Structure formats: C-alpha cells, structure tokens
Amino acid sequence: MAKRKSSAKTIHLTHEMRIKKAINEFHHFLSTATEAEKNVVRHVKVGIGPEAVMQEIRRLLGESMAKCKVIPFPQERKRKNADLALCRNGKIEPTFLELDKGIKK
C-alpha cells in the first residue's frame, strides 16, 4: 500500500479565538514596543475591540514605516565634549543632551 501524504488542514478561528489572539498580540506589542512605536499608536482608542485595535496599530505602524522607511530611534548627541565641560574655575558644567524627534509630522 502506498502511504498518503498528510495535508495540512485549515484551522478556522472562532470569534473567541480571534479575540484571544488579538489580546495576546496586543500584550506582546506593549511589552516589546519602543517609545517611538508607542508614540505612533498613542491615540488609538482601546474601546473599539481587540481585533480592531490590533488592525489599527498594524496600519499605523505600516504607514509610519512607509513614510520614514524605518521608525527612527532617538539618538543622544552631546553638545560639549566631556573634556570641554570643565570651566575655568575647575567646576564641572552640566553636559546637555539633545534628543532627535522620533516622529516627523
């Protein structure tokens, strides 16, 4: 007898399974998202349902990546070198840091 190849069966998700999957995906997004990504999706309302929330988050992140090619991360730049931060009196002046804007509007 010839062996039959097993075919992968399609699993149709029920409404409850889709909601549970969306909630798990949302929790994963919250735990792994950067500040730049959170700024992009900050205004999304959670009350519209978990599936709609994740769909909107994916859409917004996709638009942001399309505009910027990559979501830029804030970069620290020092205005003064640490050696130049010393003033004439020998006191240390505060070194200022500038953060680039993560999102262009």
PDB file of C-alpha atoms in Angstrom:
ATOM      1  CA  MET A   1       0.000   0.000   0.000  1.00  0.00           C
ATOM      2  CA  ALA A   2       1.156   3.470  -0.817  1.00  0.00           C
ATOM      3  CA  LYS A   3       1.317   5.957   2.008  1.00  0.00           C
ATOM      4  CA  ARG A   4      -0.782   9.057   1.662  1.00  0.00           C
ATOM      5  CA  LYS A   5       0.796  12.414   2.248  1.00  0.00           C
ATOM      6  CA  SER A   6      -0.787  14.229   5.121  1.00  0.00           C
ATOM      7  CA  SER A   7      -2.267  17.508   4.062  1.00  0.00           C
ATOM      8  CA  ALA A   8      -2.338  20.468   6.369  1.00  0.00           C
ATOM      9  CA  LYS A   9      -5.870  21.271   7.311  1.00  0.00           C
ATOM     10  CA  THR A  10      -7.005  24.844   7.572  1.00  0.00           C
ATOM     11  CA  ILE A  11      -7.983  25.822  11.070  1.00  0.00           C
ATOM     12  CA  HIS A  12     -10.812  28.311  11.087  1.00  0.00           C
ATOM     13  CA  LEU A  13     -10.602  30.615  14.068  1.00  0.00           C
ATOM     14  CA  THR A  14     -13.746  31.219  16.025  1.00  0.00           C
ATOM     15  CA  HIS A  15     -14.650  34.706  17.195  1.00  0.00           C
ATOM     16  CA  GLU A  16     -13.382  33.954  20.706  1.00  0.00           C
ATOM     17  CA  MET A  17     -10.100  32.585  19.338  1.00  0.00           C
ATOM     18  CA  ARG A  18      -9.568  35.720  17.217  1.00  0.00           C
ATOM     19  CA  ILE A  19     -10.210  37.949  20.231  1.00  0.00           C
ATOM     20  CA  LYS A  20      -7.813  35.930  22.416  1.00  0.00           C
ATOM     21  CA  LYS A  21      -5.151  36.048  19.682  1.00  0.00           C
ATOM     22  CA  ALA A  22      -5.569  39.832  19.322  1.00  0.00           C
ATOM     23  CA  ILE A  23      -5.301  40.345  23.090  1.00  0.00           C
ATOM     24  CA  ASN A  24      -2.118  38.239  23.251  1.00  0.00           C
ATOM     25  CA  GLU A  25      -0.672  40.171  20.303  1.00  0.00           C
ATOM     26  CA  PHE A  26      -1.563  43.484  21.992  1.00  0.00           C
ATOM     27  CA  HIS A  27       0.159  42.454  25.251  1.00  0.00           C
ATOM     28  CA  HIS A  28       3.221  41.350  23.283  1.00  0.00           C
ATOM     29  CA  PHE A  29       3.252  44.706  21.449  1.00  0.00           C
ATOM     30  CA  LEU A  30       3.060  46.621  24.744  1.00  0.00           C
ATOM     31  CA  SER A  31       5.949  44.665  26.244  1.00  0.00           C
ATOM     32  CA  THR A  32       8.244  44.933  23.210  1.00  0.00           C
ATOM     33  CA  ALA A  33       7.385  48.293  21.620  1.00  0.00           C
ATOM     34  CA  THR A  34       9.868  51.140  21.660  1.00  0.00           C
ATOM     35  CA  GLU A  35       8.938  54.674  22.675  1.00  0.00           C
ATOM     36  CA  ALA A  36       8.877  55.728  19.011  1.00  0.00           C
ATOM     37  CA  GLU A  37       6.398  52.959  18.190  1.00  0.00           C
ATOM     38  CA  LYS A  38       4.269  53.844  21.208  1.00  0.00           C
ATOM     39  CA  ASN A  39       4.193  57.488  20.101  1.00  0.00           C
ATOM     40  CA  VAL A  40       2.852  56.423  16.708  1.00  0.00           C
ATOM     41  CA  VAL A  41      -0.074  54.497  18.206  1.00  0.00           C
ATOM     42  CA  ARG A  42      -0.655  56.561  21.352  1.00  0.00           C
ATOM     43  CA  HIS A  43      -4.016  57.970  20.222  1.00  0.00           C
ATOM     44  CA  VAL A  44      -5.642  54.601  19.349  1.00  0.00           C
ATOM     45  CA  LYS A  45      -8.768  54.008  21.437  1.00  0.00           C
ATOM     46  CA  VAL A  46      -8.881  50.642  23.167  1.00  0.00           C
ATOM     47  CA  GLY A  47     -12.680  50.556  23.463  1.00  0.00           C
ATOM     48  CA  ILE A  48     -13.213  49.588  19.810  1.00  0.00           C
ATOM     49  CA  GLY A  49     -12.377  45.931  20.433  1.00  0.00           C
ATOM     50  CA  PRO A  50      -9.114  43.970  20.473  1.00  0.00           C
ATOM     51  CA  GLU A  51      -9.221  42.893  16.821  1.00  0.00           C
ATOM     52  CA  ALA A  52      -9.859  46.433  15.598  1.00  0.00           C
ATOM     53  CA  VAL A  53      -7.173  47.840  17.907  1.00  0.00           C
ATOM     54  CA  MET A  54      -4.501  45.491  16.571  1.00  0.00           C
ATOM     55  CA  GLN A  55      -5.592  46.118  12.990  1.00  0.00           C
ATOM     56  CA  GLU A  56      -5.317  49.888  13.561  1.00  0.00           C
ATOM     57  CA  ILE A  57      -1.910  49.515  15.262  1.00  0.00           C
ATOM     58  CA  ARG A  58      -0.593  47.457  12.333  1.00  0.00           C
ATOM     59  CA  ARG A  59      -1.951  50.029   9.863  1.00  0.00           C
ATOM     60  CA  LEU A  60      -0.399  52.987  11.703  1.00  0.00           C
ATOM     61  CA  LEU A  61       2.989  51.297  12.079  1.00  0.00           C
ATOM     62  CA  GLY A  62       2.910  50.354   8.393  1.00  0.00           C
ATOM     63  CA  GLU A  63       2.175  53.955   7.396  1.00  0.00           C
ATOM     64  CA  SER A  64       4.927  55.230   9.673  1.00  0.00           C
ATOM     65  CA  MET A  65       7.457  52.802   8.200  1.00  0.00           C
ATOM     66  CA  ALA A  66       6.388  53.739   4.693  1.00  0.00           C
ATOM     67  CA  LYS A  67       6.938  57.436   5.439  1.00  0.00           C
ATOM     68  CA  CYS A  68      10.221  57.062   7.295  1.00  0.00           C
ATOM     69  CA  LYS A  69      11.397  53.748   5.794  1.00  0.00           C
ATOM     70  CA  VAL A  70      12.373  52.864   9.363  1.00  0.00           C
ATOM     71  CA  ILE A  71      10.967  54.138  12.618  1.00  0.00           C
ATOM     72  CA  PRO A  72      13.816  56.384  13.780  1.00  0.00           C
ATOM     73  CA  PHE A  73      15.030  55.898  17.288  1.00  0.00           C
ATOM     74  CA  PRO A  74      16.068  58.867  19.428  1.00  0.00           C
ATOM     75  CA  GLN A  75      19.793  59.438  19.348  1.00  0.00           C
ATOM     76  CA  GLU A  76      21.800  61.182  22.020  1.00  0.00           C
ATOM     77  CA  ARG A  77      24.201  63.869  20.893  1.00  0.00           C
ATOM     78  CA  LYS A  78      26.441  65.750  23.278  1.00  0.00           C
ATOM     79  CA  ARG A  79      26.784  69.474  22.695  1.00  0.00           C
ATOM     80  CA  LYS A  80      30.029  69.650  24.570  1.00  0.00           C
ATOM     81  CA  ASN A  81      32.795  67.171  24.866  1.00  0.00           C
ATOM     82  CA  ALA A  82      33.298  65.877  28.402  1.00  0.00           C
ATOM     83  CA  ASP A  83      36.777  67.433  28.444  1.00  0.00           C
ATOM     84  CA  LEU A  84      35.414  70.820  27.390  1.00  0.00           C
ATOM     85  CA  ALA A  85      32.700  70.705  30.055  1.00  0.00           C
ATOM     86  CA  LEU A  86      35.203  71.902  32.650  1.00  0.00           C
ATOM     87  CA  CYS A  87      35.084  75.650  33.062  1.00  0.00           C
ATOM     88  CA  ARG A  88      37.919  77.941  34.153  1.00  0.00           C
ATOM     89  CA  ASN A  89      37.183  77.539  37.883  1.00  0.00           C
ATOM     90  CA  GLY A  90      37.557  73.783  37.697  1.00  0.00           C
ATOM     91  CA  LYS A  91      33.849  73.239  38.258  1.00  0.00           C
ATOM     92  CA  ILE A  92      32.023  70.826  36.032  1.00  0.00           C
ATOM     93  CA  GLU A  93      29.280  72.363  33.924  1.00  0.00           C
ATOM     94  CA  PRO A  94      26.258  70.222  33.114  1.00  0.00           C
ATOM     95  CA  THR A  95      26.511  68.479  29.783  1.00  0.00           C
ATOM     96  CA  PHE A  96      23.422  68.960  27.644  1.00  0.00           C
ATOM     97  CA  LEU A  97      21.919  66.160  25.619  1.00  0.00           C
ATOM     98  CA  GLU A  98      19.707  66.658  22.610  1.00  0.00           C
ATOM     99  CA  LEU A  99      17.257  64.011  21.520  1.00  0.00           C
ATOM    100  CA  ASP A 100      16.181  63.851  17.922  1.00  0.00           C
ATOM    101  CA  LYS A 101      12.467  63.727  17.356  1.00  0.00           C
ATOM    102  CA  GLY A 102      11.392  60.138  16.735  1.00  0.00           C
ATOM    103  CA  ILE A 103       8.436  61.002  14.542  1.00  0.00           C
ATOM    104  CA  LYS A 104       8.120  63.598  11.811  1.00  0.00           C
ATOM    105  CA  LYS A 105       4.759  65.212  11.281  1.00  0.00           C
TER     106      LYS A 105
END
